[in-house]
Structure formats: C-alpha cells, structure tokens
Tab-separated table of C-alpha atoms in Angstrom:
chain	number	residue	atom	x	y	z
A	212	MET	CA	57.274	94.260	94.770
A	213	PRO	CA	60.483	93.464	94.190
A	214	SER	CA	61.078	89.981	92.369
A	215	SER	CA	62.158	86.924	93.966
A	216	ASP	CA	66.000	87.460	92.748
A	217	SER	CA	66.190	91.313	93.623
A	218	PRO	CA	67.225	92.062	97.048
A	219	ASP	CA	65.684	95.232	98.189
A	220	ALA	CA	67.905	97.555	99.822
A	221	VAL	CA	68.223	100.856	101.621
A	222	SER	CA	71.186	103.912	100.964
A	223	GLN	CA	72.201	104.249	104.892
A	224	ASP	CA	72.483	108.066	104.114
A	225	GLY	CA	68.752	107.746	103.148
A	226	GLY	CA	68.736	108.767	99.293
A	227	SER	CA	70.117	107.344	95.865
A	228	GLN	CA	72.468	109.271	93.476
A	229	GLY	CA	69.470	110.574	91.496
A	230	ASP	CA	67.139	111.463	94.589
A	231	ALA	CA	68.086	112.555	98.011
A	232	ARG	CA	64.822	111.529	99.445
A	233	LYS	CA	64.775	107.999	98.316
A	234	ALA	CA	66.112	104.914	99.007
A	235	SER	CA	68.488	103.136	96.490
A	236	THR	CA	66.961	100.081	94.586
A	237	ILE	CA	68.519	97.367	92.733
A	238	ARG	CA	67.208	99.170	89.609
A	239	ASP	CA	69.371	102.374	90.486
A	240	VAL	CA	72.430	99.651	90.825
A	241	ALA	CA	71.534	98.480	87.293
A	242	LEU	CA	71.182	101.961	85.714
A	243	ALA	CA	74.230	103.207	87.388
A	244	ALA	CA	76.200	100.305	86.107
A	245	GLY	CA	74.740	100.122	82.399
A	246	VAL	CA	73.322	96.195	83.173
A	247	SER	CA	70.432	94.714	83.211
A	248	LYS	CA	68.523	94.450	86.427
A	249	SER	CA	68.820	90.738	86.474
A	250	THR	CA	72.332	91.135	85.736
A	251	ALA	CA	72.846	93.581	88.700
A	252	SER	CA	70.678	91.095	90.976
A	253	ARG	CA	72.999	87.945	90.084
A	254	ALA	CA	76.253	89.927	90.672
A	255	LEU	CA	74.961	91.120	94.329
A	256	LEU	CA	73.731	87.514	95.140
A	257	GLY	CA	77.237	85.913	93.982
A	258	GLN	CA	75.437	83.702	91.404
A	259	PRO	CA	77.058	82.728	88.233
A	260	GLY	CA	76.725	84.181	84.856
A	261	VAL	CA	78.139	87.543	85.354
A	262	SER	CA	81.275	88.656	83.291
A	263	ARG	CA	84.135	90.200	85.381
A	264	ALA	CA	83.472	93.357	83.774
A	265	ASN	CA	79.991	93.352	84.595
A	266	LEU	CA	80.667	92.627	88.197
A	267	GLU	CA	83.092	95.120	88.441
A	268	LYS	CA	80.766	97.637	86.982
A	269	VAL	CA	77.979	96.570	89.688
A	270	GLN	CA	80.556	96.788	92.523
A	271	ARG	CA	81.401	100.363	91.740
A	272	ALA	CA	77.719	101.426	91.185
A	273	ILE	CA	77.083	100.008	94.982
A	274	GLN	CA	79.919	102.154	96.299
A	275	GLN	CA	78.820	105.120	94.705
A	276	LEU	CA	75.264	104.906	95.529
A	277	ASP	CA	75.850	103.313	99.092
A	278	PHE	CA	73.606	100.502	98.256
A	279	VAL	CA	72.715	98.308	101.250
A	280	PRO	CA	71.035	95.074	100.575
A	281	ASN	CA	68.609	94.146	103.168
A	282	GLN	CA	68.061	90.460	103.106
A	283	ILE	CA	66.246	89.928	105.802
A	284	ALA	CA	62.955	92.206	105.306
A	285	ARG	CA	62.074	95.702	104.013
A	286	SER	CA	60.502	96.358	107.515
A	287	LEU	CA	63.519	96.254	109.637
A	288	SER	CA	64.258	99.700	109.240
A	289	VAL	CA	66.003	100.306	112.773
A	290	PRO	CA	69.165	98.680	114.514
A	291	SER	CA	68.126	95.441	116.270
A	292	PRO	CA	69.509	95.916	119.585
A	293	ALA	CA	70.189	91.862	119.727
A	294	THR	CA	72.658	91.575	117.124
A	295	LEU	CA	76.272	92.249	116.335
A	296	GLY	CA	78.082	91.690	113.092
A	297	LEU	CA	81.695	90.070	113.200
A	298	PHE	CA	83.958	90.538	110.008
A	299	LEU	CA	86.605	88.305	110.284
A	300	ARG	CA	89.837	88.159	108.044
A	301	ASN	CA	89.959	84.452	107.945
A	302	ALA	CA	88.000	81.895	110.386
A	303	GLU	CA	90.129	78.977	109.160
A	304	TYR	CA	92.990	80.616	110.971
A	305	PRO	CA	93.268	79.526	114.536
A	306	PHE	CA	93.794	83.056	115.594
A	307	TYR	CA	90.164	84.101	113.949
A	308	GLY	CA	88.532	81.005	114.847
A	309	HIS	CA	89.398	80.895	118.710
A	310	LEU	CA	88.376	84.714	118.514
A	311	ALA	CA	85.140	84.528	116.962
A	312	LYS	CA	84.573	81.415	119.406
A	313	GLY	CA	85.185	83.954	122.600
A	314	PHE	CA	82.998	86.809	120.647
A	315	VAL	CA	79.943	84.432	120.507
A	316	GLY	CA	80.590	83.611	123.780
A	317	GLU	CA	80.861	87.224	125.363
A	318	ALA	CA	77.883	88.499	123.306
A	319	GLY	CA	75.719	85.654	124.179
A	320	GLU	CA	76.228	86.858	127.734
A	321	ARG	CA	75.179	90.573	126.910
A	322	GLY	CA	72.210	89.229	125.126
A	323	TYR	CA	73.314	89.691	121.591
A	324	GLU	CA	73.114	87.126	118.510
A	325	VAL	CA	76.152	87.475	116.587
A	326	LEU	CA	76.168	87.492	112.217
A	327	SER	CA	79.874	86.374	111.150
A	328	VAL	CA	81.484	87.005	107.951
A	329	SER	CA	84.832	86.142	106.990
A	330	SER	CA	86.726	88.068	104.250
A	331	PHE	CA	89.463	85.378	102.907
A	332	ASP	CA	91.655	88.524	101.754
A	333	GLN	CA	88.866	89.597	99.210
A	334	PRO	CA	89.543	92.839	97.117
A	335	ASP	CA	88.670	95.982	99.347
A	336	ASP	CA	85.519	96.895	97.385
A	337	ALA	CA	84.240	93.440	98.327
A	338	ASN	CA	85.252	93.761	101.989
A	339	TYR	CA	83.218	97.136	101.794
A	340	GLN	CA	80.084	95.392	100.293
A	341	SER	CA	79.959	92.975	102.840
A	342	LEU	CA	80.534	95.375	105.622
A	343	MET	CA	77.553	97.308	104.387
A	344	VAL	CA	75.503	93.934	104.182
A	345	LEU	CA	75.954	93.484	107.703
A	346	ALA	CA	74.824	97.037	108.444
A	347	GLY	CA	72.006	96.181	105.891
A	348	LEU	CA	70.962	93.685	108.264
A	349	ARG	CA	70.515	95.797	111.258
A	350	ALA	CA	73.569	94.918	113.297
A	351	ALA	CA	73.320	97.292	116.294
A	352	GLY	CA	77.235	97.242	116.073
A	353	ILE	CA	80.317	95.639	114.026
A	354	VAL	CA	83.509	94.433	115.097
A	355	VAL	CA	86.122	94.259	112.353
A	356	ALA	CA	89.048	91.506	112.833
A	357	SER	CA	90.733	92.188	109.811
A	358	PRO	CA	93.878	94.319	109.261
A	359	VAL	CA	94.078	94.437	105.991
A	360	VAL	CA	90.259	96.549	105.366
A	361	ASP	CA	90.955	99.776	104.038
A	362	PRO	CA	90.967	102.805	106.327
A	363	LEU	CA	88.591	104.687	104.010
A	364	THR	CA	86.302	101.622	104.317
A	365	ILE	CA	86.235	101.572	107.951
A	366	GLN	CA	85.421	105.323	108.007
A	367	ARG	CA	82.457	104.771	105.919
A	368	VAL	CA	81.064	102.096	107.878
A	369	ALA	CA	81.969	103.725	111.182
A	370	ALA	CA	79.807	106.671	110.060
A	371	ARG	CA	77.081	104.460	109.892
A	372	VAL	CA	76.915	101.881	112.670
A	373	PRO	CA	78.760	101.638	115.986
A	374	LEU	CA	82.218	99.641	114.783
A	375	VAL	CA	85.284	98.234	116.890
A	376	LEU	CA	88.295	97.245	115.350
A	377	VAL	CA	90.180	93.945	116.947
A	378	GLY	CA	93.288	92.035	116.723
A	379	GLN	CA	94.915	95.554	115.419
A	380	MET	CA	96.439	98.663	116.534
A	381	GLY	CA	93.806	101.061	115.098
A	382	GLN	CA	94.200	103.063	111.803
A	383	ALA	CA	96.240	106.569	111.861
A	384	SER	CA	93.395	107.908	109.804
A	385	ASN	CA	90.800	106.879	111.361
A	386	PRO	CA	91.599	107.746	115.668
A	387	ASP	CA	87.981	107.975	116.628
A	388	VAL	CA	87.546	103.994	116.059
A	389	PRO	CA	88.319	102.632	118.898
A	390	PHE	CA	90.751	99.094	118.729
A	391	VAL	CA	91.661	95.826	120.698
A	392	ALA	CA	94.948	94.734	120.129
A	393	PRO	CA	97.210	92.274	121.701
A	394	ASP	CA	100.039	94.069	123.620
A	395	PRO	CA	102.958	94.823	121.421
A	396	ASP	CA	105.072	94.074	123.760
A	397	ASP	CA	104.367	90.711	124.235
A	398	GLY	CA	107.410	89.648	121.536
A	399	VAL	CA	109.806	91.222	124.209
A	400	VAL	CA	109.035	88.521	126.300
A	401	LEU	CA	110.054	85.920	123.847
A	402	VAL	CA	113.271	87.892	123.366
A	403	GLU	CA	113.960	88.153	127.088
A	404	HIS	CA	113.421	84.368	127.306
A	405	VAL	CA	116.320	83.562	124.560
A	406	VAL	CA	118.391	86.124	125.887
A	407	ALA	CA	118.408	84.453	129.502
A	408	LEU	CA	119.530	81.537	127.947
A	409	GLY	CA	122.387	82.827	126.586
A	410	HIS	CA	121.635	83.375	122.728
A	411	THR	CA	123.451	86.397	121.356
A	412	SER	CA	122.579	85.944	117.376
A	413	VAL	CA	118.660	85.754	117.039
A	414	ALA	CA	116.510	85.962	113.733
A	415	LEU	CA	113.184	87.205	113.316
A	416	THR	CA	110.730	85.743	110.887
A	417	ALA	CA	108.079	88.038	109.527
A	418	VAL	CA	105.607	88.864	106.824
A	419	SER	CA	105.252	92.180	105.203
A	420	PRO	CA	103.728	95.211	107.076
A	421	GLU	CA	101.211	95.112	104.387
A	422	GLN	CA	100.308	91.644	105.172
A	423	SER	CA	99.880	92.165	109.002
A	424	PRO	CA	100.675	95.807	110.413
A	425	THR	CA	100.270	94.908	114.036
A	426	GLN	CA	102.355	91.627	113.702
A	427	TRP	CA	104.974	94.516	112.083
A	428	VAL	CA	104.834	96.478	114.690
A	429	ARG	CA	105.466	94.075	117.441
A	430	ILE	CA	108.680	92.397	115.326
A	431	GLN	CA	110.401	96.152	115.470
A	432	ARG	CA	109.486	96.109	118.844
A	433	MET	CA	111.642	92.790	119.447
A	434	ARG	CA	114.372	93.903	117.452
A	435	SER	CA	114.450	97.603	119.192
A	436	HIS	CA	115.064	95.498	122.173
A	437	LEU	CA	117.266	93.121	121.116
A	438	GLU	CA	119.551	96.132	119.775
A	439	ALA	CA	119.377	97.652	123.023
A	440	ARG	CA	120.760	94.598	124.852
A	441	GLY	CA	123.510	94.156	122.124
A	442	ILE	CA	122.335	91.006	120.674
A	443	ARG	CA	123.063	90.624	116.937
A	444	ASN	CA	119.598	90.233	114.945
A	445	ARG	CA	118.001	89.848	111.925
A	446	ILE	CA	114.685	89.984	110.317
A	447	VAL	CA	114.041	87.469	107.201
A	448	THR	CA	110.870	87.596	105.333
A	449	VAL	CA	108.688	84.623	105.064
A	450	GLU	CA	106.488	84.605	102.000
A	451	PRO	CA	104.237	81.866	100.382
A	452	GLY	CA	106.999	79.736	98.462
A	453	THR	CA	110.103	80.715	100.634
A	454	ASN	CA	112.571	77.523	101.212
A	455	LEU	CA	112.696	77.284	104.448
A	456	ASP	CA	115.594	74.601	104.263
A	457	ASP	CA	117.461	77.153	102.313
A	458	LEU	CA	116.838	79.777	105.067
A	459	VAL	CA	117.163	77.695	108.045
A	460	ALA	CA	120.527	76.788	106.284
A	461	GLY	CA	121.847	80.187	105.570
A	462	LEU	CA	120.759	81.089	109.300
A	463	HIS	CA	122.631	78.502	110.684
A	464	GLN	CA	125.810	79.161	108.842
A	465	ALA	CA	125.590	82.897	110.241
A	466	ALA	CA	125.466	81.573	113.248
A	467	VAL	CA	122.158	82.431	114.233
A	468	THR	CA	121.385	80.433	117.445
A	469	ALA	CA	117.791	81.037	117.931
A	470	VAL	CA	114.750	82.004	115.695
A	471	LEU	CA	111.639	83.754	116.994
A	472	CYS	CA	108.767	83.110	114.574
A	473	ASN	CA	106.081	85.512	113.656
A	474	ASN	CA	103.467	82.469	114.343
A	475	ASP	CA	103.199	78.838	115.019
A	476	PHE	CA	102.797	77.596	111.379
A	477	VAL	CA	106.258	79.369	110.583
A	478	ALA	CA	107.694	77.595	113.850
A	479	LEU	CA	106.893	74.262	112.623
A	480	ASP	CA	108.251	74.808	109.121
A	481	VAL	CA	111.648	75.929	110.916
A	482	LEU	CA	111.414	72.859	113.071
A	483	ALA	CA	110.987	70.774	109.922
A	484	ALA	CA	113.397	72.096	108.205
A	485	ALA	CA	116.261	71.770	111.235
A	486	ALA	CA	115.186	67.954	111.161
A	487	HIS	CA	115.979	67.957	107.175
A	488	LEU	CA	119.091	69.557	107.727
A	489	GLY	CA	120.333	67.641	110.745
A	490	LEU	CA	120.068	70.270	113.049
A	491	SER	CA	119.160	69.266	116.842
A	492	VAL	CA	116.315	71.495	118.679
A	493	PRO	CA	117.457	73.225	120.655
A	494	GLY	CA	120.631	71.818	120.828
A	495	ASP	CA	122.117	73.530	117.394
A	496	LEU	CA	118.728	76.041	116.932
A	497	SER	CA	116.151	77.132	119.436
A	498	VAL	CA	113.085	77.898	117.869
A	499	ALA	CA	109.763	79.722	119.101
A	500	GLY	CA	106.426	80.468	117.784
A	501	PHE	CA	103.434	83.224	118.531
A	502	ASP	CA	99.645	82.888	118.786
A	503	GLY	CA	100.038	79.637	121.034
A	504	LEU	CA	96.624	78.518	120.333
A	505	PRO	CA	95.228	74.826	120.101
A	506	PRO	CA	96.618	72.571	118.756
A	507	PHE	CA	100.235	74.460	118.769
A	508	ASP	CA	99.892	74.570	122.510
A	509	HIS	CA	99.730	71.016	123.073
A	510	GLU	CA	102.507	69.232	124.998
A	511	ALA	CA	103.002	66.430	122.492
A	512	LEU	CA	104.529	69.213	120.083
A	513	GLY	CA	106.455	70.832	122.721
A	514	LEU	CA	106.730	74.266	121.341
A	515	THR	CA	108.144	77.009	123.065
A	516	THR	CA	105.590	80.012	121.839
A	517	TYR	CA	103.484	82.929	123.212
A	518	ARG	CA	100.054	82.470	123.870
A	519	VAL	CA	97.733	85.372	122.126
A	520	PRO	CA	94.553	86.023	124.518
A	521	THR	CA	92.031	85.501	122.138
A	522	ALA	CA	89.278	85.429	125.093
A	523	GLY	CA	90.373	88.529	126.385
A	524	LEU	CA	90.613	90.397	122.900
A	525	ALA	CA	86.715	89.242	122.452
A	526	ALA	CA	85.785	90.123	125.942
A	527	ALA	CA	87.166	93.539	125.220
A	528	ALA	CA	85.857	94.209	121.839
A	529	VAL	CA	82.142	93.184	122.783
A	530	ASP	CA	82.373	95.758	125.948
A	531	LEU	CA	83.625	98.511	123.655
A	532	VAL	CA	80.833	97.945	120.838
A	533	HIS	CA	78.321	97.356	123.742
A	534	LYS	CA	79.160	100.773	125.261
A	535	LEU	CA	79.132	102.528	121.955
A	536	ILE	CA	75.781	101.009	121.386
A	537	ARG	CA	74.351	102.390	124.335
A	538	SER	CA	76.115	105.884	123.577
A	539	GLU	CA	78.159	105.527	126.718
A	540	ASP	CA	81.686	107.126	126.878
A	541	VAL	CA	84.524	105.305	125.481
A	542	GLU	CA	88.159	106.399	126.101
A	543	LEU	CA	89.764	106.965	122.483
A	544	GLY	CA	92.195	104.833	121.848
A	545	GLY	CA	93.276	100.963	122.378
A	546	VAL	CA	92.796	98.546	124.680
A	547	PHE	CA	95.862	96.352	124.840
A	548	VAL	CA	95.331	92.739	126.206
A	549	PRO	CA	98.652	90.645	127.323
A	550	GLY	CA	99.366	87.139	126.612
A	551	ASP	CA	101.485	84.750	128.430
A	552	LEU	CA	104.680	83.016	127.696
A	553	LEU	CA	104.505	78.812	127.331
A	554	VAL	CA	107.884	77.365	127.594
A	555	SER	CA	108.721	74.407	126.338
A	556	ARG	CA	111.402	72.011	124.663
A	557	THR	CA	111.908	73.755	121.727
A	558	THR	CA	114.203	76.442	123.034
A	559	GLY	CA	117.193	75.736	125.694
A	560	PRO	CA	120.566	76.921	126.152
A	561	ALA	CA	122.568	78.511	123.461
A	562	PRO	CA	125.416	76.235	121.573
A	563	THR	CA	128.701	76.705	122.526
A	564	ARG	CA	131.126	77.194	119.460
C-alpha cells in the first residue's frame, strides 16, 4: 500500500518504461530521476525541501513515464462522465475569470462538475504535469484556455482524453483538435469605428506573437484593413516596463490621432499617459480598448472598447467537448464567436490640424 506522502499513479498508456504491462508508480519516477522515493513524492506534491536540480530530474522522469498522479483514489479506473477539466492561463485576468464563470455555468446545465487549474504562464513541462493531473483525476474531457501551451503537450494530452482549445485559433500542428475563439475580424469593427470618425493616422498596440498568437492575428487583420483603406498606421509593442508616457508622446508627435489598444488594461494606461502629457481625450487623441469585460465596460470609465463574448465562448466549448465525450461527429476546425462594440466617450472625431 502506498504511504500517505506518495500519491499513487497510472500511466495513461497502461505501462511504465520498464514494464509495458504495469502502471508507473512513484518508485518508477524516483528510479528514473535518480532520487529517493520521498524526494520524488515531495517534488510531485510541491512540498519544500527539494532542490531545483532534483525537481527538474523528477519532472523529466514524469514526462518520460507519462506518470499521472491519481489524487482521488486508485479505484477510479475509468473516466467520470460527470467531470470536466478546465485549464486556464490565469484566472486573475478578467477574460479568463469570466470565461471560467461561463464555463462552470454551462457545464452545470449539462450535468458536469468542473475541476479547474490555472497555469500562470508556468514552464511547459509544468503545464504538461498539470494537464496530466486533470487526466489522472478522470475528467471525461478537458478544455484548455491558454494560448501558450506547447503543441506537443496538447497532442499528448488529446491522445488520452477528449480536448478542446478555447480562446485561441487552434494550432497548426494539431488540426484534429477542435477550437473555439473570438472572431478574428472583431478588431476590424474598431477600425471602421475610428475611420468613420475621420481618423487617418492610427496606432495599434500589441504584445509579441509568442505571448498571444490569437491577439496577433487580430492585430494583423486590423492593420491589413487600415492599409486597404489607405490609413497610415503603425504597430507599437507594449511590454512590462514600457514607458507609456514616452510612447504616447511619440505617437502624438507623429500625428497619430487614434490608438486602438490590444486590451483594456493598456487602454487605461494610455489614457493616464495622455493625462500626464496634457492631451485631451478624445479631443487630441481617441483611445479604444479590447475585451470589454467588467469593470472596464462600466459607464463611469467611459471607455470605448470591444466586448469579447466569454459566455458564448464558454457555451461553444462545453458543447464541443460534450460531443467529443459522446463520440458524436464534430466538424474539424474552429468555432468563431463574434462580440459587440461598446462606444463611449474616449473616441471622437479626428482633430483638425
């Protein structure tokens, strides 16, 4: 019988490295990692007293053995039809928090309980371990709401349990994994809004494609639309530590009159920078955000933004994973869910110069 500090486990392919007929155990992990069984257990449980070097050895062994900790009970040998796993990038962000709320509600309507894990942009070997924990807890299906999980990890987990991606436009190397995403042309609606107001020089803020592939696709479509309309434009990258006062001052000096931001947090920072510089919004500079989720959609803020349909994304994701669990036909490719434009006082007619 396993000791209390040693979670039992199963290998999803039914075997360990040493014996294809036998489930992997914590002892197998310890042996493969070259550490003691108690060290392997502490590393697996996230307990203190494990050096970084030993932790990395244990994580590599876990991946080699496809070791899945079963933290409920060894007797749970078949998937539970009443449990779904939800893997979030960061539940503290409004988008993921609202998505999780909608997902739990929709799943409940179908009779599911939800087990949720947040990655907080951890290294991908940790993402893999967390997803395999959900598999080990016998989730009938898993929904991954994080665009930065490595495609190989998605491939390995999707081979073991029905899996759906949400919030991203799929992965080129995993065309068989269905996905749900905001309509990538939603940003074009914001473009048309400022063009209709007479703006002829527009800046788009963005993060790197690696940080948010789906966001980058949206930004590129916005830029293509601006160019097709003959509107001068530029993409400016906003990273942690970016001096927004300098950025906004530079844009104003370059005669940019509208800034379309990649999310509402950045939009608020741009508004603050404009105030520091003595610029009037929207008199000197129009500013719009993206996501449009509470509290950023509150009329007291008056932010023009585009609301992402988290409830619709959650409903579509639950529907897809439910069909996969029931072995129903699912059309390969993506489900795109459009949102809606919220116009408020931070955008107005282009200034005359």
